[in-house]
Amino acid sequence: MTESTLTGKSMDAGGTGETMIELTGVEKWFGDFQALKGIDLVVGKKETVVVCGPSGSGKSTLIRCINRLEVHNRGRIVVDGTELSDDVRDIQAIRRETGMVFQSFNLFPHLTILENITLAPRQVRRKPKKEAEQTAMDLLTRVKIPDQANKFPGQLSGGQQQRAAIARALAMEPKVMLFDEPTSALDPEMIKEVLDTMEQLADSGMTMVCVTHEMGFARAVADRVVFMADGAIVEVNDPETLFTSPQEQRTQLFLSQILVHPS
Amino acid sequence: MSASTETSPSDRAHRPPFWRDVRIIRIALQVGFLVAVGALLFWLFDNLTVNLRVLGIRRDFGFLDQPTGVPILGSDFRAQSPIRDALLVGLYNILRVAVPGILTALVIGTLVGVGRLSTNWLVRRAAGIYVEVLRNVPPLVMLIFFYIAVLQQLPAQADSITAGPFALLNVRGVYLPSIQLSAGPAPVFFGVLGLALVAAIVLGVLRTRRFDATGQPHRRVPLGVLLFLGIATLGWLALGRPLGLQLPVIEGRGVDGGYRMIPEQAAVFIALVLYTSSFIAEIVRGSIQAVAKGQTEASNALGLSGLQRLRFVVLPQALRIATPSAGNEFLNLTKNVSLGVFVAYPELLRIGRQAVGNGFPAPQLLFIVSAGYLALSLGISLFTNLANRRLQLSER
């Protein structure tokens, strides 16, 4: 009966209890390779969900399906009441409400940090320039790099770039933030500043889905941790239970491997 | 610690013997190289002057004032005019192909290059075939093909191929409409055009300000163009249509009006535009593909539309990558105009060779021909370098 308890945990919306993201039976193929094998998951409003698992388990594909950077082949994805379909209007609506932070930052190298942050609010949300810049400066202050506003991304350290990328995503005032291994490309001393920013964001009530290997962050911030392997969800639980007494053998194996060699 | 950082090892008491001292070796090598090059140049020059003297060939440039002796194809140049003027016509004939050629190749190349990335199968394949065929045939072969197999086979004037009243195509050349100015109000009309341009720019600035203040779409380009055309049309009508198209018309044994491209010029133009545009297409395709995939993903994740993504994120970065290579292609096109010598297109090299054949001194003429091409190339180089620097500066 492990199957039913698993589904129960993964469909339990945390946070306020209201549903923000709902995935049912999501499947994804890359050619003959099935990357997602029927994912069921509900993320509640103001909830922080951490997705972890071995490399190639489909974590990134999962969150990239939520804002349609990857197109799912089967199943339903509903974000804040809008179902992801082939309709451009639905796709744009969901992308406007969903901020994303990438492993490799993906800041626009030809624009200053301020321009990076104000581009989408001005072009997509049609905000006046002054207002967009004011918001951008507030966000930069929040991620503690207001003095970098007029520099280009190449002049910033990795940690500063990633915090600028977080500010860029937040400038669109999204209802959901997706983090795709945001600290994996960073030097150890810069990981903390990014995680602090993310923790602060979670405390402020943002709905967050984070793919990360930072177990300390997961323990401190996550409402639930999703463990994935081979394109399927293996186990979902609160971080304390999942890390200290994992139910599934696959989870135990993974945890023993990362705990022996903490990165 | 401080001592070792303040003085480099070579400043210490025991310097290495001079033949092992990198600083002395570096200077000695450069001096040696300069001396060798200078000696070689002196030897070549000395050899030339001695031999010219033995052969009794003049070494001055006084011949430039002598009459050319032959007319120039497709020009109202007269045989009595001095060589100097003939060479200037040659220089002008290079530009006559190179400037419109560069612009046309850039437009076609950009369209084909973007076409190669199209999601439409047919467009993608057609663009692919265009590139693969044209960039793999030597330009000289294409030139001779168009000259002999196409342009020389066109019908006689009486049976000209026509494109409505606008263009004529026959064995004597390609005739296109030209712009005709009426002497009186034309300068006034240019004033009106200038005014229209200023008005359009002012409108653009105002629209941008409004966009900054309210976020409402500015549409400054279409509005500006509309305003410009509106004022220009009004001025044109008010001044009694001072500017008109002059269409080529067959008049007896000749063609009256319009712009004539002699078959030789048309062959060079077509061959070089097709050849160069295939390379520009590859540059455009490569530059767009070279913009990291993450940039597209980040734009999508932010909710930018496809056009906004191209306009604000992909194209500014692709342009930066494309400029230096595109500049090379512009240079190649300009220098390849010299292939026109094979179809007797009177560009600089052809004029120079003709003059040599008529007994004018070869060393000076070859020097002038080289200098002419060099000057044009350096001009284009300078232009692309400036464009390049401007684009690079906006990076950081």
XYZ file of C-alpha atoms in Angstrom:
659
model
C 0.000 0.000 0.000
C 2.984 2.330 -0.300
C 1.524 3.653 -3.564
C -1.578 5.143 -1.931
C 0.202 6.735 1.019
C 2.640 8.290 -1.434
C -0.145 9.797 -3.505
C -1.822 11.056 -0.365
C 1.291 12.966 0.741
C 2.013 14.373 -2.714
C -1.564 15.588 -3.174
C -1.723 17.270 0.264
C -1.500 20.968 -0.418
C 0.666 22.622 2.216
C 0.909 26.335 2.994
C -2.540 27.843 3.354
C -4.139 24.635 2.118
C -5.406 26.247 -1.086
C -4.052 24.822 -4.338
C -1.563 26.879 -6.362
C -0.049 24.286 -8.681
C -1.659 20.987 -9.537
C -0.016 18.290 -11.619
C -1.899 15.115 -12.460
C -0.442 12.214 -14.413
C 2.204 14.370 -16.081
C 4.338 12.421 -18.537
C 7.190 13.648 -20.703
C 9.258 11.914 -23.339
C 12.512 12.982 -24.977
C 12.348 10.758 -28.058
C 12.177 7.211 -26.723
C 13.312 8.207 -23.265
C 10.572 8.807 -20.738
C 11.724 11.600 -18.447
C 8.546 11.895 -16.374
C 6.425 8.835 -15.633
C 3.119 10.087 -14.362
C 3.758 12.828 -11.820
C 0.999 13.758 -9.362
C 1.774 16.716 -7.158
C -0.091 19.574 -5.546
C 1.676 22.679 -4.277
C -0.317 24.879 -1.918
C -0.383 28.653 -1.693
C 2.586 30.043 0.255
C 4.118 26.592 0.420
C 7.786 25.806 -0.212
C 8.406 22.457 -1.844
C 11.932 21.154 -2.347
C 12.476 18.579 -5.081
C 15.577 16.446 -4.744
C 16.906 13.256 -6.220
C 19.819 11.827 -8.193
C 20.963 13.418 -11.429
C 18.771 12.439 -14.373
C 15.756 11.724 -12.176
C 13.600 14.330 -13.937
C 13.570 17.096 -11.270
C 14.532 19.873 -13.653
C 12.228 18.574 -16.375
C 9.400 18.608 -13.840
C 9.711 22.263 -12.900
C 10.506 23.289 -16.472
C 7.174 21.755 -17.501
C 5.352 24.028 -15.046
C 6.151 27.171 -17.090
C 6.340 25.281 -20.369
C 10.045 25.554 -21.049
C 9.415 21.866 -21.734
C 6.146 20.665 -23.228
C 4.542 17.787 -21.310
C 3.127 14.995 -23.449
C 0.357 13.726 -21.199
C -1.458 14.749 -18.037
C -2.650 18.093 -16.699
C -0.768 21.040 -15.284
C -2.862 23.777 -13.644
C -1.227 26.910 -12.221
C -3.420 29.268 -10.207
C -6.532 28.034 -11.961
C -5.153 28.256 -15.506
C -4.516 24.988 -17.283
C -1.416 24.815 -19.454
C -2.558 24.129 -23.011
C -1.358 24.867 -26.528
C -3.119 28.238 -26.289
C -0.477 30.975 -26.374
C -2.654 33.111 -24.117
C -2.667 30.448 -21.385
C 1.061 29.915 -21.739
C 1.775 33.654 -21.473
C -0.648 34.003 -18.543
C 1.129 31.249 -16.625
C 4.589 32.566 -17.501
C 3.624 36.026 -16.237
C 2.612 34.541 -12.888
C 5.641 32.249 -12.653
C 9.145 33.474 -11.979
C 12.085 31.222 -12.714
C 15.668 31.157 -11.502
C 18.186 29.097 -13.464
C 21.324 27.244 -12.523
C 23.340 29.365 -14.983
C 21.614 32.691 -14.052
C 20.804 33.539 -17.704
C 21.017 37.261 -17.118
C 21.072 39.288 -20.353
C 24.758 40.165 -20.777
C 24.157 43.232 -22.972
C 21.888 44.958 -20.437
C 22.737 46.452 -17.059
C 21.347 44.810 -13.940
C 18.686 47.512 -13.711
C 17.726 47.021 -17.375
C 17.658 43.263 -16.868
C 15.149 43.708 -14.075
C 12.976 46.392 -15.691
C 12.796 44.867 -19.209
C 9.897 42.481 -18.644
C 7.854 44.727 -16.296
C 8.056 47.539 -18.847
C 7.484 45.484 -21.990
C 5.092 42.843 -20.660
C 3.375 44.518 -17.690
C 3.484 47.977 -19.365
C 4.768 49.693 -16.262
C 6.022 53.280 -16.457
C 9.800 53.507 -16.457
C 10.086 55.323 -13.118
C 7.830 52.859 -11.341
C 9.646 49.843 -12.830
C 12.996 51.285 -11.788
C 11.754 52.051 -8.293
C 10.520 48.470 -7.918
C 13.825 47.194 -9.275
C 15.817 49.233 -6.771
C 13.592 48.021 -3.906
C 14.187 44.427 -5.010
C 17.924 44.970 -5.360
C 17.965 46.374 -1.838
C 16.057 43.310 -0.698
C 18.668 40.974 -2.244
C 21.365 43.309 -0.848
C 23.038 44.465 -4.092
C 21.573 47.959 -4.711
C 25.016 49.335 -5.588
C 25.343 46.929 -8.548
C 22.308 48.351 -10.377
C 24.199 50.054 -13.190
C 26.796 47.355 -13.751
C 26.677 44.667 -16.400
C 26.202 41.025 -15.370
C 29.768 40.129 -16.372
C 31.082 42.499 -13.697
C 29.304 40.715 -10.832
C 30.277 37.633 -8.865
C 28.272 34.471 -9.345
C 26.348 34.941 -6.121
C 25.512 38.545 -6.993
C 24.390 37.491 -10.471
C 22.089 34.861 -9.053
C 20.573 37.331 -6.593
C 20.081 39.781 -9.477
C 18.352 36.957 -11.368
C 16.057 36.393 -8.397
C 15.268 40.115 -8.334
C 14.555 39.995 -12.078
C 12.065 37.176 -11.614
C 10.426 38.913 -8.626
C 10.011 42.152 -10.562
C 7.191 40.518 -12.522
C 5.378 40.073 -9.187
C 4.880 36.364 -9.736
C 2.638 34.186 -7.608
C 5.019 31.229 -7.901
C 8.799 31.056 -7.997
C 10.568 28.106 -9.587
C 14.217 27.491 -8.695
C 16.204 25.120 -10.915
C 19.357 24.212 -8.944
C 20.052 27.890 -8.178
C 23.251 27.225 -6.220
C 24.819 24.422 -8.259
C 27.002 26.747 -10.338
C 28.228 28.769 -7.361
C 31.372 28.732 -5.273
C 30.756 27.493 -1.727
C 31.085 30.917 -0.100
C 28.430 32.342 -2.413
C 25.871 29.615 -1.860
C 24.905 31.006 1.511
C 24.013 34.487 0.262
C 21.692 33.007 -2.355
C 20.105 30.572 0.101
C 19.572 33.413 2.591
C 17.743 35.354 -0.110
C 15.583 32.333 -0.911
C 14.815 31.703 2.752
C 13.800 35.310 3.223
C 11.540 34.955 0.186
C 9.903 31.825 1.568
C 9.327 33.588 4.895
C 7.582 36.407 3.055
C 4.932 33.930 1.911
C 5.994 33.185 -1.678
C 4.929 29.886 -3.192
C 8.170 28.171 -4.157
C 9.243 24.994 -5.911
C 12.990 24.447 -5.581
C 15.135 21.815 -7.182
C 18.190 21.765 -4.951
C 20.687 19.520 -3.228
C 21.050 21.889 -0.293
C 19.713 19.695 2.486
C 20.289 22.353 5.123
C 18.043 24.705 3.166
C 15.429 21.980 2.714
C 15.361 21.293 6.454
C 15.134 24.931 7.402
C 12.669 26.179 4.820
C 10.742 23.407 3.049
C 7.205 22.473 4.032
C 7.533 19.250 2.091
C 10.385 17.486 0.325
C 9.734 15.499 -2.844
C 12.236 12.744 -3.600
C 12.353 11.721 -7.265
C 14.151 8.890 -9.052
C 13.932 7.668 -12.642
C 11.199 10.094 -13.633
C 8.811 9.246 -10.809
C 8.093 10.590 -7.342
C 9.392 8.034 -4.860
C 8.581 9.681 -1.566
C 7.022 12.894 -0.281
C 7.211 13.979 3.327
C 8.093 16.815 5.650
C 11.870 17.338 5.640
C 12.488 16.064 9.166
C 10.760 12.730 8.536
C 12.164 12.301 5.037
C 15.754 12.928 6.067
C 15.794 11.095 9.385
C 13.536 8.134 8.677
C 13.046 7.659 4.942
C 10.484 4.995 4.115
C 11.741 3.905 0.712
C 14.961 2.028 0.067
C 15.767 4.250 -2.920
C 15.552 7.337 -0.695
C 17.750 5.758 1.962
C 20.375 4.898 -0.640
C 20.391 8.440 -2.044
C 20.574 10.062 1.388
C 23.397 7.806 2.510
C 25.340 8.755 -0.616
C 24.978 12.497 -0.205
C 25.497 12.377 3.552
C 28.781 10.510 3.201
C 30.110 13.160 0.853
C 28.435 16.423 1.797
C 29.186 18.930 -0.963
C 58.126 39.484 1.448
C 58.007 43.184 0.723
C 61.480 43.142 -0.848
C 60.526 40.441 -3.311
C 57.375 42.281 -4.401
C 59.086 45.624 -4.839
C 61.958 44.511 -7.040
C 61.579 42.091 -9.917
C 64.250 39.380 -10.086
C 65.952 41.016 -13.092
C 66.663 44.197 -11.118
C 68.829 42.317 -8.683
C 72.576 42.520 -8.802
C 73.184 39.422 -10.921
C 71.415 39.838 -14.244
C 71.785 36.981 -16.717
C 74.348 37.353 -19.533
C 72.806 39.400 -22.390
C 72.327 36.422 -24.739
C 70.022 34.837 -22.156
C 68.253 38.020 -21.060
C 64.662 37.848 -22.356
C 64.349 41.618 -22.496
C 67.445 42.064 -24.628
C 66.513 39.087 -26.819
C 63.089 40.627 -27.451
C 64.514 43.993 -28.514
C 67.283 42.436 -30.595
C 64.779 40.266 -32.498
C 62.629 43.267 -33.344
C 65.547 45.363 -34.509
C 66.807 42.441 -36.598
C 63.376 41.995 -38.193
C 63.085 45.696 -39.062
C 66.557 45.736 -40.627
C 65.743 42.634 -42.703
C 62.455 44.070 -43.997
C 64.103 47.410 -44.777
C 66.919 45.700 -46.657
C 64.472 43.602 -48.673
C 62.391 46.638 -49.625
C 65.492 48.603 -50.591
C 66.768 45.720 -52.707
C 63.406 45.409 -54.511
C 63.188 49.150 -55.156
C 66.777 49.367 -56.303
C 66.266 46.400 -58.597
C 63.162 48.041 -60.076
C 64.771 51.437 -60.703
C 67.909 49.924 -62.225
C 65.930 47.693 -64.557
C 63.512 50.437 -65.547
C 66.466 52.651 -66.400
C 68.084 49.880 -68.473
C 64.809 49.302 -70.334
C 64.286 53.021 -70.791
C 60.898 53.042 -69.011
C 59.945 56.266 -67.229
C 59.687 56.216 -63.451
C 57.600 59.325 -62.842
C 53.837 59.829 -62.677
C 53.787 62.557 -65.355
C 51.996 60.249 -67.793
C 48.797 60.675 -65.784
C 48.087 63.895 -67.672
C 48.362 62.308 -71.117
C 45.240 61.431 -73.105
C 43.886 57.953 -72.491
C 43.397 57.169 -76.160
C 40.370 54.903 -75.712
C 36.808 55.490 -74.496
C 35.321 53.614 -71.542
C 32.434 51.186 -71.862
C 29.154 52.413 -70.453
C 30.427 55.913 -69.675
C 30.473 59.219 -71.555
C 34.220 59.384 -70.932
C 36.089 60.670 -73.992
C 39.296 59.211 -75.411
C 41.101 62.576 -75.242
C 40.635 62.883 -71.465
C 43.726 62.189 -69.364
C 44.582 58.823 -67.815
C 44.036 60.350 -64.385
C 40.320 60.752 -65.130
C 40.080 57.246 -66.608
C 41.430 55.809 -63.362
C 38.909 57.845 -61.379
C 36.122 56.395 -63.519
C 37.531 52.945 -62.690
C 37.425 53.742 -58.987
C 33.867 55.023 -59.329
C 32.893 51.849 -61.199
C 34.126 49.733 -58.280
C 31.885 51.688 -55.930
C 28.998 51.470 -58.366
C 28.974 47.705 -57.871
C 30.308 47.474 -54.308
C 27.962 49.864 -52.500
C 24.602 48.612 -53.841
C 26.110 45.096 -53.842
C 26.911 45.203 -50.132
C 23.438 46.515 -49.275
C 21.648 43.964 -51.482
C 23.789 41.061 -50.250
C 23.124 42.121 -46.655
C 19.350 42.133 -47.157
C 19.234 38.833 -49.086
C 21.754 37.210 -46.746
C 19.784 38.218 -43.650
C 16.517 36.883 -45.077
C 18.112 33.602 -46.177
C 19.988 33.232 -42.886
C 16.822 33.706 -40.847
C 15.076 31.397 -43.323
C 17.536 28.620 -42.472
C 16.282 28.761 -38.893
C 12.633 28.796 -39.893
C 10.272 26.200 -38.483
C 8.746 25.933 -41.951
C 10.301 22.895 -43.683
C 10.073 24.300 -47.199
C 11.592 27.681 -46.299
C 14.375 26.013 -44.331
C 15.286 23.625 -47.178
C 15.105 26.298 -49.856
C 17.394 28.571 -47.841
C 19.749 25.632 -47.224
C 19.992 24.826 -50.938
C 20.545 28.509 -51.775
C 23.494 28.670 -49.401
C 25.048 25.337 -50.303
C 24.913 25.927 -54.068
C 26.062 29.527 -54.125
C 28.879 29.420 -51.622
C 30.426 26.375 -53.263
C 30.711 27.758 -56.801
C 33.745 30.006 -57.407
C 32.623 33.613 -57.950
C 34.559 33.812 -61.216
C 32.628 30.843 -62.617
C 29.356 32.500 -61.597
C 30.453 35.774 -63.147
C 31.346 34.202 -66.487
C 28.180 32.124 -66.411
C 25.926 35.141 -65.899
C 27.789 37.167 -68.486
C 27.976 34.619 -71.285
C 25.080 32.285 -70.595
C 22.523 34.796 -69.391
C 23.176 38.439 -70.189
C 24.733 37.872 -73.628
C 21.752 35.715 -74.587
C 19.182 38.396 -73.898
C 17.086 39.597 -76.876
C 18.007 42.580 -79.027
C 16.709 45.970 -78.036
C 13.613 45.875 -80.215
C 12.472 42.696 -78.403
C 13.433 43.875 -74.899
C 12.035 42.000 -71.961
C 9.977 44.493 -69.959
C 8.719 44.563 -66.405
C 5.731 46.804 -66.948
C 6.889 50.307 -67.785
C 9.556 50.154 -65.070
C 12.436 48.064 -66.339
C 13.932 46.953 -69.640
C 16.192 44.008 -70.179
C 18.088 43.447 -73.401
C 21.482 42.438 -74.680
C 22.743 46.009 -74.264
C 22.025 46.144 -70.589
C 19.597 46.370 -67.721
C 17.552 49.574 -67.592
C 15.924 50.678 -64.330
C 13.923 53.780 -63.394
C 15.998 56.709 -62.193
C 15.096 59.633 -59.980
C 14.603 62.889 -61.800
C 14.896 66.295 -60.184
C 13.385 69.388 -61.646
C 15.891 72.192 -61.228
C 13.775 74.887 -59.541
C 11.918 73.602 -56.475
C 14.126 70.530 -55.884
C 16.416 72.164 -53.277
C 13.322 73.470 -51.472
C 11.931 69.955 -51.506
C 15.092 68.611 -49.864
C 14.538 71.239 -47.184
C 11.019 69.881 -46.728
C 12.429 66.346 -46.424
C 14.846 67.531 -43.758
C 11.977 69.175 -41.915
C 9.935 65.987 -42.144
C 12.861 64.007 -40.718
C 13.222 66.392 -37.785
C 9.470 66.231 -37.139
C 9.560 62.409 -37.190
C 12.469 62.340 -34.732
C 10.725 64.789 -32.404
C 7.581 62.655 -32.524
C 9.721 59.570 -31.734
C 11.253 61.290 -28.711
C 7.835 62.417 -27.457
C 6.374 58.937 -27.909
C 9.329 57.442 -26.026
C 8.798 59.882 -23.170
C 5.135 58.953 -23.040
C 6.076 55.270 -23.014
C 8.502 55.855 -20.160
C 5.896 57.792 -18.211
C 2.840 55.624 -18.737
C 4.040 52.306 -20.129
C 1.623 52.626 -23.039
C 3.079 51.205 -26.298
C 4.994 53.940 -28.109
C 4.846 52.620 -31.716
C 7.415 55.295 -32.474
C 8.746 53.721 -35.685
C 5.455 53.286 -37.606
C 4.159 56.658 -36.370
C 7.410 58.406 -37.225
C 7.536 56.884 -40.712
C 3.892 57.861 -41.258
C 4.552 61.454 -40.220
C 7.639 61.639 -42.428
C 5.790 60.291 -45.464
C 2.832 62.564 -44.793
C 4.893 65.761 -44.679
C 7.004 64.610 -47.628
C 3.908 63.930 -49.754
C 2.319 67.269 -48.878
C 5.539 69.103 -49.732
C 5.873 67.127 -52.935
C 2.356 68.083 -54.043
C 2.691 71.713 -52.901
C 5.931 72.188 -54.839
C 4.465 70.832 -58.044
C 5.969 67.327 -57.901
C 9.639 68.352 -58.085
C 10.859 64.789 -57.808
C 9.784 62.059 -60.164
C 10.713 58.682 -61.532
C 12.155 58.703 -64.986
C 11.280 55.510 -66.799
C 13.491 53.945 -69.476
C 11.824 54.204 -72.896
C 13.027 52.802 -76.222
C 13.720 55.733 -78.532
C 14.748 54.700 -81.998
C 18.129 52.957 -81.756
C 18.733 53.838 -78.120
C 16.999 53.927 -74.778
C 15.975 57.251 -73.330
C 15.948 57.967 -69.599
C 16.328 55.618 -66.672
C 19.466 54.135 -65.179
C 21.469 51.828 -67.414
C 23.546 48.988 -66.121
C 25.780 47.623 -68.877
C 25.749 43.791 -69.098
C 29.286 43.649 -67.691
C 28.257 45.597 -64.598
C 25.066 43.576 -64.201
C 27.043 40.311 -64.407
C 29.550 41.421 -61.744
C 26.753 42.743 -59.538
C 24.570 39.610 -59.761
C 27.435 37.151 -59.336
C 28.966 38.952 -56.350
C 25.632 39.593 -54.629
C 24.602 35.939 -54.909
C 28.012 34.669 -53.848
C 28.441 37.044 -50.901
C 24.843 36.760 -49.699
C 25.337 33.007 -49.194
C 28.197 33.718 -46.792
C 26.267 36.470 -45.016
C 23.366 34.039 -44.623
C 25.672 31.624 -42.820
C 26.987 34.420 -40.596
C 23.447 35.470 -39.687
C 22.394 31.891 -38.945
C 25.516 31.197 -36.900
C 25.223 34.420 -34.918
C 21.618 33.792 -33.937
C 22.456 30.224 -32.970
C 25.467 31.407 -31.004
C 23.248 33.311 -28.565
C 23.016 30.959 -25.610
C 19.844 28.887 -25.326
C 19.464 30.072 -21.741
C 18.788 33.596 -23.028
C 15.728 32.370 -24.894
C 14.597 30.374 -21.868
C 14.987 33.330 -19.543
C 13.023 35.545 -21.951
C 10.261 32.962 -22.182
C 10.174 32.493 -18.429
C 9.737 36.268 -18.021
C 6.752 36.209 -20.357
C 8.330 38.162 -23.243
C 6.629 37.470 -26.567
C 8.548 35.966 -29.475
C 9.053 39.346 -31.121
C 10.089 41.010 -27.874
C 12.580 38.217 -27.283
C 14.158 38.788 -30.698
C 14.100 42.560 -30.423
C 15.442 42.968 -26.883
C 17.441 39.837 -26.161
C 18.525 37.718 -29.136
C 19.194 40.213 -31.951
C 21.302 42.695 -29.935
C 23.580 39.826 -28.966
C 23.590 38.209 -32.428
C 24.431 41.522 -34.097
C 27.461 41.858 -31.865
C 28.685 38.416 -32.926
C 27.967 38.993 -36.621
C 29.582 42.395 -37.182
C 33.262 41.434 -37.591
C 32.564 38.524 -39.952
C 30.030 40.502 -41.958
C 32.645 43.238 -42.326
C 35.006 40.662 -43.845
C 32.373 39.740 -46.402
C 31.887 43.404 -47.325
C 35.651 43.634 -47.940
C 35.610 40.455 -50.012
C 32.810 41.734 -52.188
C 34.624 45.008 -52.800
C 37.894 43.322 -53.717
C 36.118 40.721 -55.858
C 34.883 43.519 -58.120
C 38.365 43.178 -59.650
C 37.174 39.852 -61.129
C 35.198 42.107 -63.463
C 38.413 42.287 -65.513
C 37.436 38.895 -66.983
C 34.279 40.274 -68.554
C 35.880 43.627 -69.399
C 33.904 45.548 -66.778
C 35.796 48.863 -66.635
C 36.721 48.870 -62.990
C 40.111 50.120 -61.808
C 42.154 47.009 -62.683
C 40.680 46.794 -66.174
C 41.412 50.468 -66.861
C 44.930 50.104 -65.523
C 45.674 47.034 -67.632
C 44.256 48.694 -70.706
C 46.528 51.664 -70.142
C 49.537 49.367 -69.737
C 48.558 47.725 -73.023
C 48.560 51.164 -74.627
C 52.147 51.773 -73.608
C 51.815 53.490 -70.224
C 54.229 52.324 -67.510
C 53.100 49.182 -65.656
C 54.796 49.645 -62.235
C 53.133 52.974 -61.534
C 49.760 51.840 -62.846
C 49.786 48.614 -60.810
C 50.756 50.682 -57.812
C 47.793 53.004 -58.408
C 45.393 50.077 -58.912
C 46.578 48.438 -55.666
C 46.405 51.726 -53.803
C 42.876 52.332 -55.084
C 41.571 48.970 -53.896
C 43.509 49.307 -50.651
C 41.968 52.706 -49.965
C 38.430 51.422 -50.549
C 39.045 48.371 -48.371
C 40.528 50.430 -45.574
C 37.520 52.733 -45.741
C 35.127 49.825 -45.336
C 37.329 48.346 -42.607
C 37.246 51.598 -40.724
C 33.479 51.733 -41.006
C 32.923 48.159 -39.737
C 35.483 48.631 -36.970
C 33.615 51.703 -35.765
C 30.319 49.811 -35.862
C 31.955 46.935 -34.045
C 33.401 49.124 -31.320
C 30.032 50.774 -30.765
C 28.335 47.416 -30.354
C 31.046 46.047 -28.077
C 30.901 49.098 -25.835
C 27.257 48.513 -25.100
C 28.283 45.207 -23.538
C 30.074 46.743 -20.583
